[in-house]
Short mmCIF file of C-alpha atoms in Angstrom, two decimals:
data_model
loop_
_atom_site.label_atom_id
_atom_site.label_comp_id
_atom_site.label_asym_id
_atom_site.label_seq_id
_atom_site.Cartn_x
_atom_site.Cartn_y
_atom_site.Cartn_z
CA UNK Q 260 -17.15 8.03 0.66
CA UNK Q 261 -15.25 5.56 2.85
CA UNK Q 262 -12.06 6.87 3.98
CA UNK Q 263 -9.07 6.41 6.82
CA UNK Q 264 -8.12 9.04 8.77
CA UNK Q 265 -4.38 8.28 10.34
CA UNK Q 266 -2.91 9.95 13.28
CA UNK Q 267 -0.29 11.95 14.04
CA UNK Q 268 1.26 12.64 10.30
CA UNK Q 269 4.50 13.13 11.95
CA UNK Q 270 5.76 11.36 15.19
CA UNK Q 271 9.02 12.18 16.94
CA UNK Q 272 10.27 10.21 19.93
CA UNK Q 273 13.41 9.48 21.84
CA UNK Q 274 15.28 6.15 21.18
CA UNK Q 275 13.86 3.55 23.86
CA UNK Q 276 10.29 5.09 24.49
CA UNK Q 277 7.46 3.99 23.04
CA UNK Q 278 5.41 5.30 19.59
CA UNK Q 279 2.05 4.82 18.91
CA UNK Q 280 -0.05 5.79 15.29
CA UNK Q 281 -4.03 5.34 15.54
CA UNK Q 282 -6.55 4.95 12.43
CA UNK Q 283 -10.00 5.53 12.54
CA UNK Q 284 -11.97 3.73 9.87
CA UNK Q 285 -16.00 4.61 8.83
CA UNK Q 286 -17.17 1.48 6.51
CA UNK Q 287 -18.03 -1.34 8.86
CA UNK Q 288 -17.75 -3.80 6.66
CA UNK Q 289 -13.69 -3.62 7.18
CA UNK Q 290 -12.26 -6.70 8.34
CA UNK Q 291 -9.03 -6.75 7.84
CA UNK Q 292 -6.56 -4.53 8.94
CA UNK Q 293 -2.50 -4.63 8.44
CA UNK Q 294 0.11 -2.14 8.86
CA UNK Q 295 3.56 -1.44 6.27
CA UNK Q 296 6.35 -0.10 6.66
CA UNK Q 297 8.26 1.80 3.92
CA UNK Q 298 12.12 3.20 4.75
CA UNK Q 299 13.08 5.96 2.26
CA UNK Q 300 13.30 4.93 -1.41
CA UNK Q 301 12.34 1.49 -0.43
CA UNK Q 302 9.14 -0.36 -1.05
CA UNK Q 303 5.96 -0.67 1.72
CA UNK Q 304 6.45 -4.23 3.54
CA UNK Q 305 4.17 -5.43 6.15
CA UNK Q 306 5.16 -5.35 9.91
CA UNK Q 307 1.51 -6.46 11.59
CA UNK Q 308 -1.84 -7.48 10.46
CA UNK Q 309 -5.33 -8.24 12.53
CA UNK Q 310 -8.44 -8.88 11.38
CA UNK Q 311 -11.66 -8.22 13.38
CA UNK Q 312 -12.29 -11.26 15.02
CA UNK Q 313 -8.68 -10.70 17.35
CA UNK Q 314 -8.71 -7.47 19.74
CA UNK Q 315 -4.83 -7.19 19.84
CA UNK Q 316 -1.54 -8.81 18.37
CA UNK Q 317 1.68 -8.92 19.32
CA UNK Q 318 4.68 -9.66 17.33
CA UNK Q 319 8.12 -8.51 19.75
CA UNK Q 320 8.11 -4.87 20.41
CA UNK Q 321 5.42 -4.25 17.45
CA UNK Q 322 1.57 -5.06 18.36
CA UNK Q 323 -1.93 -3.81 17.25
CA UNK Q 324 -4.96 -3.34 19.08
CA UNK Q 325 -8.18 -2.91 17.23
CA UNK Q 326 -11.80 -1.69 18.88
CA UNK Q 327 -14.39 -2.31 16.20
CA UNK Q 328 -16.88 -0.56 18.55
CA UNK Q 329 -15.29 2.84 17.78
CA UNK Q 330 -13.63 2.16 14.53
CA UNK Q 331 -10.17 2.23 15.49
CA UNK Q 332 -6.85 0.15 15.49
CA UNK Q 333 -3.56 1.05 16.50
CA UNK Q 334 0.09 0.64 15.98
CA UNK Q 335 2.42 0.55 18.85
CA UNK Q 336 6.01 -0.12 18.89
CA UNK Q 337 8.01 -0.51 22.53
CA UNK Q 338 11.84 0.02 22.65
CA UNK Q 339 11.75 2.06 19.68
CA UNK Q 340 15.66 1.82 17.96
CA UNK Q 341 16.96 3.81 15.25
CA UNK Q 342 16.00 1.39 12.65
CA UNK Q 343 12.14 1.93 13.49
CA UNK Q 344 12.92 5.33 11.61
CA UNK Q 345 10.10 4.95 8.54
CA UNK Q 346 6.60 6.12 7.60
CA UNK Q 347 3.60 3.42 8.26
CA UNK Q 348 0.71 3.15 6.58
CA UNK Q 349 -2.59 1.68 7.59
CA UNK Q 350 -4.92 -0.08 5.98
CA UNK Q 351 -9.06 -0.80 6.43
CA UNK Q 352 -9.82 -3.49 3.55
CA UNK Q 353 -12.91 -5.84 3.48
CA UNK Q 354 -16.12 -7.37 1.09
CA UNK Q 355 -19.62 -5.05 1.67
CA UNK Q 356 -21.54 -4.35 -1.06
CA UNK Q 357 -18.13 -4.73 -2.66
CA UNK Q 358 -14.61 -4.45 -1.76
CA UNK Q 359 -13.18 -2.09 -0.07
CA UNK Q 360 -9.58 -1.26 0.34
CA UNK Q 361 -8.59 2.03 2.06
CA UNK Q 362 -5.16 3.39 3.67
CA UNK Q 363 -4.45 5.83 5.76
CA UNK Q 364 -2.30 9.04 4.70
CA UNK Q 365 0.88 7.28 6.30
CA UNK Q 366 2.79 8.86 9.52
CA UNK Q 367 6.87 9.80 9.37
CA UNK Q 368 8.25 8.34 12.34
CA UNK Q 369 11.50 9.87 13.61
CA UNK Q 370 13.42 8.36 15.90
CA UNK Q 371 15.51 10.58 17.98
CA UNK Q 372 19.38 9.55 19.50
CA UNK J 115 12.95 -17.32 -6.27
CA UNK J 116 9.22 -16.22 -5.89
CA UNK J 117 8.65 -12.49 -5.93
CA UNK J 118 7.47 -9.81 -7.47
CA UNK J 119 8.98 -8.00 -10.39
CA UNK J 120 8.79 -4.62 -12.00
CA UNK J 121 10.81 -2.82 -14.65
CA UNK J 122 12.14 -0.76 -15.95
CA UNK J 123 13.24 1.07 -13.07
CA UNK J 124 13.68 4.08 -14.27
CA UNK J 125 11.43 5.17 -17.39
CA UNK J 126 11.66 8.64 -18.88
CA UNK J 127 8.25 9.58 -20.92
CA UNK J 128 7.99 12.82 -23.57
CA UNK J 129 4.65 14.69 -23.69
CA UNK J 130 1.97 13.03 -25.62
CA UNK J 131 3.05 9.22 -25.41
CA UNK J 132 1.82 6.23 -23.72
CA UNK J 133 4.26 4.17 -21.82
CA UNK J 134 3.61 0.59 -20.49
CA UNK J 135 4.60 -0.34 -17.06
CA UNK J 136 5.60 -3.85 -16.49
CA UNK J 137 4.73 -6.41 -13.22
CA UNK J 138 4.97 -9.87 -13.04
CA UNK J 139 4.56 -12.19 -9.89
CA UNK J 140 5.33 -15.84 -8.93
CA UNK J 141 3.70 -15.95 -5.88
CA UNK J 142 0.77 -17.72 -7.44
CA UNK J 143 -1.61 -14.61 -6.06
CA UNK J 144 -5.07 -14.39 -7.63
CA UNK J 145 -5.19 -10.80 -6.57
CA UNK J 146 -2.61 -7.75 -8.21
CA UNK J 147 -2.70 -3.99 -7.56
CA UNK J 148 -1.21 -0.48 -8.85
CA UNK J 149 -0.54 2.25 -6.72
CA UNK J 150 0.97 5.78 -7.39
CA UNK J 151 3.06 7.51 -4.84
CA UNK J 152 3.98 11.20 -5.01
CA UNK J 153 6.70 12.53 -3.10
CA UNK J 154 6.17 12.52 0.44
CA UNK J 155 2.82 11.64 0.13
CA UNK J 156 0.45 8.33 0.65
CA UNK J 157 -0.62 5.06 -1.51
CA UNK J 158 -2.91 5.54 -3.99
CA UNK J 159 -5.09 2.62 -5.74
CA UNK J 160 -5.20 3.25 -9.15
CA UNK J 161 -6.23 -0.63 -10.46
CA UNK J 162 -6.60 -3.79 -9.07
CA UNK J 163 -7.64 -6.94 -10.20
CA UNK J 164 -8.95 -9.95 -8.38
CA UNK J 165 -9.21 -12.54 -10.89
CA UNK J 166 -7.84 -13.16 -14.55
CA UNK J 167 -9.71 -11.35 -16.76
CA UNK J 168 -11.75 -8.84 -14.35
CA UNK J 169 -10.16 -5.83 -12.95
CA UNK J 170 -11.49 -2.82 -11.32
CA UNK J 171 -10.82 1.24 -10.94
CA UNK J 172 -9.07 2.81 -8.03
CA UNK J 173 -9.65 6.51 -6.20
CA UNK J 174 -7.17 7.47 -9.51
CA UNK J 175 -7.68 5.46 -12.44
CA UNK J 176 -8.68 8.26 -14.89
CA UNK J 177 -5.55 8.12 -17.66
CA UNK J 178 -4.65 4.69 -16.61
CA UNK J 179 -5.62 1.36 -18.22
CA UNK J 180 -4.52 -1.92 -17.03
CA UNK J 181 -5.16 -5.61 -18.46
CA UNK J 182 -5.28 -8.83 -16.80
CA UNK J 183 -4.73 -11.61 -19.58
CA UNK J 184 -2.43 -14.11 -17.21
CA UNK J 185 -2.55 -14.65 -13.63
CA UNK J 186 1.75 -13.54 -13.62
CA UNK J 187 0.95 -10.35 -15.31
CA UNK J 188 -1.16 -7.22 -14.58
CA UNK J 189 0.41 -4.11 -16.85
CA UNK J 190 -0.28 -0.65 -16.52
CA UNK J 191 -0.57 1.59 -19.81
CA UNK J 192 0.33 4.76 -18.77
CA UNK J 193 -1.71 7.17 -21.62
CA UNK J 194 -1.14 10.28 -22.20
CA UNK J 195 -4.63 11.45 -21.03
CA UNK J 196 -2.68 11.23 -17.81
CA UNK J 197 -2.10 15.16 -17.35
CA UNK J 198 0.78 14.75 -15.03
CA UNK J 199 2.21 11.04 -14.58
CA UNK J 200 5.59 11.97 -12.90
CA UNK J 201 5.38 9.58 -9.94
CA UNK J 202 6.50 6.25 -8.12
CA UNK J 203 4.38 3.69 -9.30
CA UNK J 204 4.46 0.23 -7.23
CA UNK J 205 2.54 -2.66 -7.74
CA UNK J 206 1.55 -5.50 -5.14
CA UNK J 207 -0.27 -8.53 -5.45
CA UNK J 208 -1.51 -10.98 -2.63
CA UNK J 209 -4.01 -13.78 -1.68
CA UNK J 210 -7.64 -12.71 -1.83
CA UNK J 211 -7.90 -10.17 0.71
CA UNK J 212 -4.46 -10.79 3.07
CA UNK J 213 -0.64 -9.27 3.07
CA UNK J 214 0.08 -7.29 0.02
CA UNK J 215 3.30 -8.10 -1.63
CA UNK J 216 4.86 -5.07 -2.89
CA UNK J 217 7.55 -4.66 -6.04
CA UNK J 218 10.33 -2.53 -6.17
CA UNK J 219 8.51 0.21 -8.14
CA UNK J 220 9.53 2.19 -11.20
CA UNK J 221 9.31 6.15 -11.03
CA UNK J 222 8.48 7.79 -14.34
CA UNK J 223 9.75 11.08 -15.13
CA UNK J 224 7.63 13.24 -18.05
CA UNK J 225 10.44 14.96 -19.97
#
């Protein structure tokens, strides 16, 4: 079947650098693809979206870059602060023979002081 | 105040019983979802339903069942076919396929 594969599960950078999560996606017919944020406890909220006619968004230190060549999009987040401390999910969603919505397994990022 | 509602927050279920699992939304969304979460781990679809009156299964939806009789209001029965229901269970909804609106969940406990 269709499926997400998310990358790294755990991520664990110093306070100021930079952190970036990939997805690789197989059904083509994805076009839409956003990423959440959920803090412990707390319930997923979205932080960036882009859908496959856009090859990158930016949104302050967040942005996404999506190839649709290789099946991939990816989350990167500049500055990181203590407050960027969360896991993120992906998500591949779209209409082909029917609709498809498919996340990644989610990746713990910890950010270090 | 538009948003997303669930409740209870907390429900506690014995062995054997069915427990419902309330969401509501004002958001005027056509489109409402169920997820379970176990701990530590990822989203997974159990239901969703695009319309009123048509919903479809998730990757999980065996012990589930869900109904879709007002746009507001997409319930999940949690039966007890379900061989091990302790979990976080959040619901979403959102505009045709765009952002997700999530609720505050409701974790259910099997005593």
């Amino acid at each position: 079947g269709e499926n997400v594969e998310q990358h790294p599960s755990t991520l664990s950078v110093q306070e100021g650098d930079s952190a970036v999560i990939k997805c690789t996606y197989s059904d083509s017919a994805s076009n839409y693809f956003p990423w959440y944020k959920q803090e412990l406890g707390k319930r997923p909220q979205l932080i960036i979206d882009i859908r496959s006619n856009v090859g990158e968004k930016k949104d302050q230190r967040i942005a996404v870059t999506l190839n649709k060549t290789a099946k991939h999009f990816s989350l990167h987040i500049t500055e990181t602060q203590p407050e960027d401390s969360a896991v993120y999910f992906c998500l591949a969603s779209g209409w082909g023979s029917n609709y498809q919505l498919i996340w990644g397994a989610g990746t713990k990022l910890i950010i270090k002081p | 105040d538009g948003g997303i509602t669930q409740s209870p927050k907390y429900l506690f279920r014995k062995e054997g019983q069915n427990v419902t699992l309330s969401c509501e939304q004002n958001l005027n969304h056509d489109a409402m979802y169920w997820y379970r979460q176990d701990p530590g781990q990822g989203l997974r679809l159990i239901y969703y339903s695009q319309i009123v009156n048509d919903f479809q299964k998730g990757d999980i939806a065996e012990g589930y069942s869900v109904s879709r009789e007002k746009k507001e209001s997409f319930p999940l029965t949690v039966t007890s076919a379900q061989k091990n229901p302790t979990a976080f269970y959040l619901c979403a909804s959102s505009l045709a396929d765009n952002e997700q609106f999530f609720g505050p969940g409701t974790r259910l406990t099997v005593l």
